[in-house]
Coordinates of C-alpha atoms in Angstrom, one line a residue:
Chain M
D1234 CA -10.3 9.5 -11.5
T1235 CA -11.5 8.4 -8.1
G1236 CA -8.1 8.2 -6.4
V1237 CA -6.6 5.3 -4.6
S1238 CA -9.1 3.0 -2.9
Q1239 CA -8.5 0.4 -0.2
N1240 CA -10.8 -2.4 1.0
P1241 CA -11.8 -3.1 3.6
R1242 CA -11.5 0.1 5.6
H1243 CA -11.6 -1.7 8.9
K1244 CA -10.8 -5.3 9.8
I1245 CA -11.0 -6.9 13.2
T1246 CA -9.6 -10.4 13.4
K1247 CA -8.6 -12.9 16.0
R1248 CA -4.9 -13.7 16.6
G1249 CA -3.8 -16.5 14.3
Q1250 CA -6.2 -15.7 11.5
N1251 CA -5.2 -14.7 8.0
V1252 CA -6.3 -11.4 6.5
T1253 CA -6.0 -9.9 3.0
F1254 CA -6.3 -6.3 2.0
R1255 CA -6.9 -4.9 -1.4
C1256 CA -5.6 -1.7 -3.0
D1257 CA -6.8 -0.2 -6.3
P1258 CA -4.3 2.4 -7.4
I1259 CA -5.0 5.3 -9.8
S1260 CA -5.4 3.6 -13.1
E1261 CA -2.4 5.0 -15.0
H1262 CA 0.0 4.7 -12.1
N1263 CA 2.7 2.1 -12.5
R1264 CA 4.2 2.4 -9.1
L1265 CA 2.5 1.0 -6.0
Y1266 CA 3.6 1.1 -2.3
W1267 CA 2.4 -0.5 0.8
Y1268 CA 3.1 1.1 4.2
R1269 CA 2.2 0.4 7.8
Q1270 CA 1.4 3.2 10.2
T1271 CA 1.0 2.9 13.9
L1272 CA -0.3 5.6 16.3
G1273 CA 2.1 8.5 16.5
Q1274 CA 4.4 7.2 13.9
G1275 CA 5.1 8.0 10.2
P1276 CA 4.3 5.5 7.5
E1277 CA 6.7 2.6 7.5
F1278 CA 7.7 1.2 4.1
L1279 CA 6.7 -2.4 3.6
T1280 CA 7.0 -3.1 -0.1
Y1281 CA 7.1 -1.6 -3.6
F1282 CA 5.8 -2.7 -7.0
Q1283 CA 6.7 -1.3 -10.4
N1284 CA 3.9 -2.6 -12.6
E1285 CA 3.6 -6.3 -11.6
A1286 CA 7.2 -6.7 -10.3
Q1287 CA 7.9 -6.5 -6.6
L1288 CA 11.1 -4.7 -6.6
E1289 CA 11.7 -4.0 -3.0
K1290 CA 10.6 -5.4 0.3
S1291 CA 11.4 -4.2 3.8
R1292 CA 13.7 -6.4 5.8
L1293 CA 11.4 -5.7 8.7
L1294 CA 8.7 -7.6 7.0
S1295 CA 8.4 -11.1 8.3
D1296 CA 7.6 -14.1 6.2
R1297 CA 4.0 -13.9 7.3
F1298 CA 3.5 -10.9 5.0
S1299 CA 3.1 -11.3 1.3
A1300 CA 2.0 -8.9 -1.4
E1301 CA 1.0 -9.3 -5.0
R1302 CA 0.1 -7.1 -7.9
P1303 CA -1.1 -9.4 -10.7
K1304 CA -1.2 -7.7 -14.1
G1305 CA 0.1 -4.5 -12.6
S1306 CA -3.3 -3.3 -11.6
F1307 CA -4.7 -3.8 -8.1
S1308 CA -2.6 -5.2 -5.3
T1309 CA -3.2 -7.4 -2.3
L1310 CA -1.4 -7.6 1.0
E1311 CA -1.9 -10.8 3.0
I1312 CA -0.9 -11.3 6.6
Q1313 CA -0.8 -14.9 7.8
R1314 CA -1.2 -16.0 11.4
T1315 CA -1.8 -12.5 12.6
E1316 CA -0.4 -11.3 15.9
Q1317 CA -1.5 -8.4 18.1
G1318 CA 1.6 -6.5 17.0
D1319 CA 0.2 -6.4 13.5
S1320 CA -2.5 -4.1 14.6
A1321 CA -2.0 -0.9 12.6
M1322 CA -3.2 1.2 9.7
Y1323 CA -2.1 -0.3 6.4
L1324 CA -1.7 2.3 3.7
C1325 CA -1.4 1.9 0.0
A1326 CA 0.0 4.6 -2.3
S1327 CA 0.5 4.9 -6.0
S1328 CA 2.5 7.1 -8.3
L1329 CA 3.7 7.6 -11.8
G1330 CA 7.3 7.3 -13.0
Q1331 CA 10.2 5.2 -14.0
G1332 CA 13.2 7.0 -12.6
L1333 CA 12.5 10.0 -10.4
P1334 CA 10.3 9.6 -7.4
Y1335 CA 7.0 11.3 -8.1
E1336 CA 4.4 12.4 -5.6
Q1337 CA 2.6 9.5 -4.1
Y1338 CA -1.2 9.4 -3.9
F1339 CA -2.3 7.7 -0.7
G1340 CA -5.5 5.7 -0.1
P1341 CA -7.6 6.0 3.1
G1342 CA -6.0 2.9 4.6
T1343 CA -7.2 -0.3 6.1
R1344 CA -7.2 -0.3 9.9
L1345 CA -6.4 -3.8 11.3
T1346 CA -7.2 -4.7 14.8
V1347 CA -6.0 -8.1 16.0
T1348 CA -7.7 -9.3 19.2
Chain J
A62 CA 22.2 5.3 8.4
Q63 CA 19.3 7.0 6.6
K64 CA 16.9 8.7 8.9
V65 CA 14.5 11.6 9.2
T66 CA 14.0 13.4 12.5
Q67 CA 11.1 15.6 13.3
A68 CA 11.9 16.6 16.8
Q69 CA 8.7 18.6 17.3
T70 CA 6.0 16.2 18.3
E71 CA 3.2 18.7 18.6
I72 CA 2.9 22.5 18.1
S73 CA 0.0 24.7 19.0
V74 CA -0.4 28.2 17.6
V75 CA -3.1 30.7 17.4
E76 CA -4.6 31.5 14.0
K77 CA -2.6 34.0 11.9
E78 CA 0.6 33.1 13.6
D79 CA 3.5 31.9 11.6
V80 CA 4.9 28.5 12.4
T81 CA 7.9 26.5 11.3
L82 CA 8.1 22.7 11.2
D83 CA 11.6 21.3 11.4
C84 CA 13.0 18.4 9.5
V85 CA 16.5 17.0 9.8
Y86 CA 17.6 14.1 7.6
E87 CA 20.6 11.8 7.5
T88 CA 22.0 10.2 4.4
R89 CA 25.3 9.5 2.8
D90 CA 23.9 9.7 -0.7
T91 CA 24.7 12.8 -2.8
T92 CA 21.5 12.3 -4.8
Y93 CA 18.3 12.1 -2.9
Y94 CA 14.8 13.7 -2.7
L95 CA 12.9 15.2 0.2
F96 CA 9.2 15.5 0.5
W97 CA 6.6 17.0 2.8
Y98 CA 3.2 15.4 3.2
K99 CA 0.1 16.6 5.2
Q100 CA -2.2 14.2 7.0
P101 CA -5.4 16.0 7.9
P102 CA -7.8 14.5 10.5
S103 CA -9.6 12.7 7.7
G104 CA -6.5 10.5 7.5
E105 CA -5.2 10.5 3.9
L106 CA -1.7 11.8 3.3
V107 CA -1.5 14.6 0.8
F108 CA 1.6 15.6 -1.1
L109 CA 2.9 19.1 -0.5
I110 CA 6.4 19.3 -2.1
R111 CA 9.3 17.4 -3.6
R112 CA 12.9 18.8 -3.6
N113 CA 16.0 17.1 -5.0
S114 CA 19.4 17.3 -3.4
F115 CA 20.8 19.5 -6.1
D116 CA 18.2 22.2 -5.8
E117 CA 18.7 24.3 -2.7
Q118 CA 16.5 27.1 -3.8
N119 CA 13.8 27.9 -1.3
E120 CA 10.3 27.6 -2.5
I121 CA 7.1 29.5 -1.8
S122 CA 3.6 28.4 -2.6
G123 CA 1.0 30.7 -1.2
R124 CA 1.3 30.7 2.6
Y125 CA 3.7 27.7 2.5
S126 CA 7.4 28.0 2.1
W127 CA 10.3 25.6 2.4
N128 CA 13.9 26.2 3.4
F129 CA 16.4 23.5 2.2
Q130 CA 19.9 23.7 3.7
K131 CA 22.3 20.9 2.8
S132 CA 24.9 22.3 5.2
T133 CA 22.7 21.5 8.1
S134 CA 20.8 18.6 6.5
S135 CA 17.5 20.4 7.1
F136 CA 14.4 20.9 5.1
N137 CA 12.1 23.1 7.2
F138 CA 8.5 24.0 6.4
T139 CA 7.0 27.4 7.3
I140 CA 3.3 28.2 7.3
T141 CA 2.6 32.0 7.2
A142 CA -0.6 33.3 8.8
S143 CA -1.7 29.9 9.9
Q144 CA -5.4 28.9 9.6
V145 CA -7.5 26.4 11.4
V146 CA -7.6 24.3 8.2
D147 CA -3.8 23.9 8.5
S148 CA -4.4 21.7 11.6
A149 CA -2.9 18.3 10.6
V150 CA 0.0 16.0 11.1
Y151 CA 2.9 16.9 8.8
F152 CA 5.5 14.4 7.7
C153 CA 8.9 14.9 6.2
A154 CA 10.2 12.1 4.0
L155 CA 13.6 11.1 2.5
Y156 CA 14.0 9.1 -0.8
P157 CA 17.6 8.1 -1.1
S158 CA 19.0 7.0 -4.4
G159 CA 19.5 3.4 -5.2
T160 CA 16.4 2.4 -3.4
Y161 CA 12.6 2.6 -3.9
K162 CA 12.0 3.2 -0.2
Y163 CA 10.6 6.4 1.3
I164 CA 11.7 7.0 4.8
F165 CA 9.2 9.1 6.8
G166 CA 9.8 11.0 10.0
T167 CA 7.5 10.6 13.0
G168 CA 5.5 13.7 12.0
T169 CA 4.6 16.9 13.7
R170 CA 1.1 17.5 14.8
L171 CA 0.1 21.1 14.2
K172 CA -2.9 22.5 16.1
V173 CA -4.1 25.9 14.9
L174 CA -6.5 27.5 17.4
A175 CA -9.1 30.0 16.4

C-alpha cells in the first residue's frame, strides 16, 4: 500500500488554459474527496465520490471545474479556462466506509500556479 | 451555519512545554463528527482523531489528549511535553450529518522551539 498519489505535483499554466489533475486513492478505498487549499487556510471541500458516483459537489465550485472517477478507481479533476484565482494546492483524499465518516488519507497535493 | 473556528493562528512554545490548541464549532445537527488532522512541513495531512457527538469522553493517546465539551461546542487538543517534531499546522474539522462534506478550520501553526 503506497498511499494516495497525485500527479502532477506541480503545474504552471497560463490563464485561460485547461488543466487536469489525477488522483490514485488507496486501492480498497471507496470514498474519494477533492479539496482546494490556499495559503493560510484549511482544506476547502470541492467534491466527493463514493465509488464511481459523484454524490456531492460544493456550491462554490464553478462550472469550470469538473471531476470524474471512472470505474471507481482513480479520479481526475479538470479546470477549464483557468484564472489566477485558481492558483492553490489541490488535495485528494480517500477513505473507507459507507455510513460513518472514517479517517481520510491525504495525498501530497498538486500545486497549481496560474500566470 | 456550520463552521469551525480555530482562533489561534500561530503558537510558539519551548520544547517540553504543554500546549493547547482550541477548536470551536457551529452546527445545528445533533449527530456530527469532529476530527483533528496534522499537516507537517512535508505537507500531507495526517489523521489524529475522530470523535462523534454522542461520545464526550476525553481521550488520551500518548502525549496527545482531546477535550470535547458539547456545552461550549469545543474540541480542544493538548500536547503534553511538546517536542520539535510536533511542529506543524493542526486542523480541526467538522463532519455534519446529512452531508458528505468535511468543514475544516483555518488551522493553528504550532512551532516548538528547541
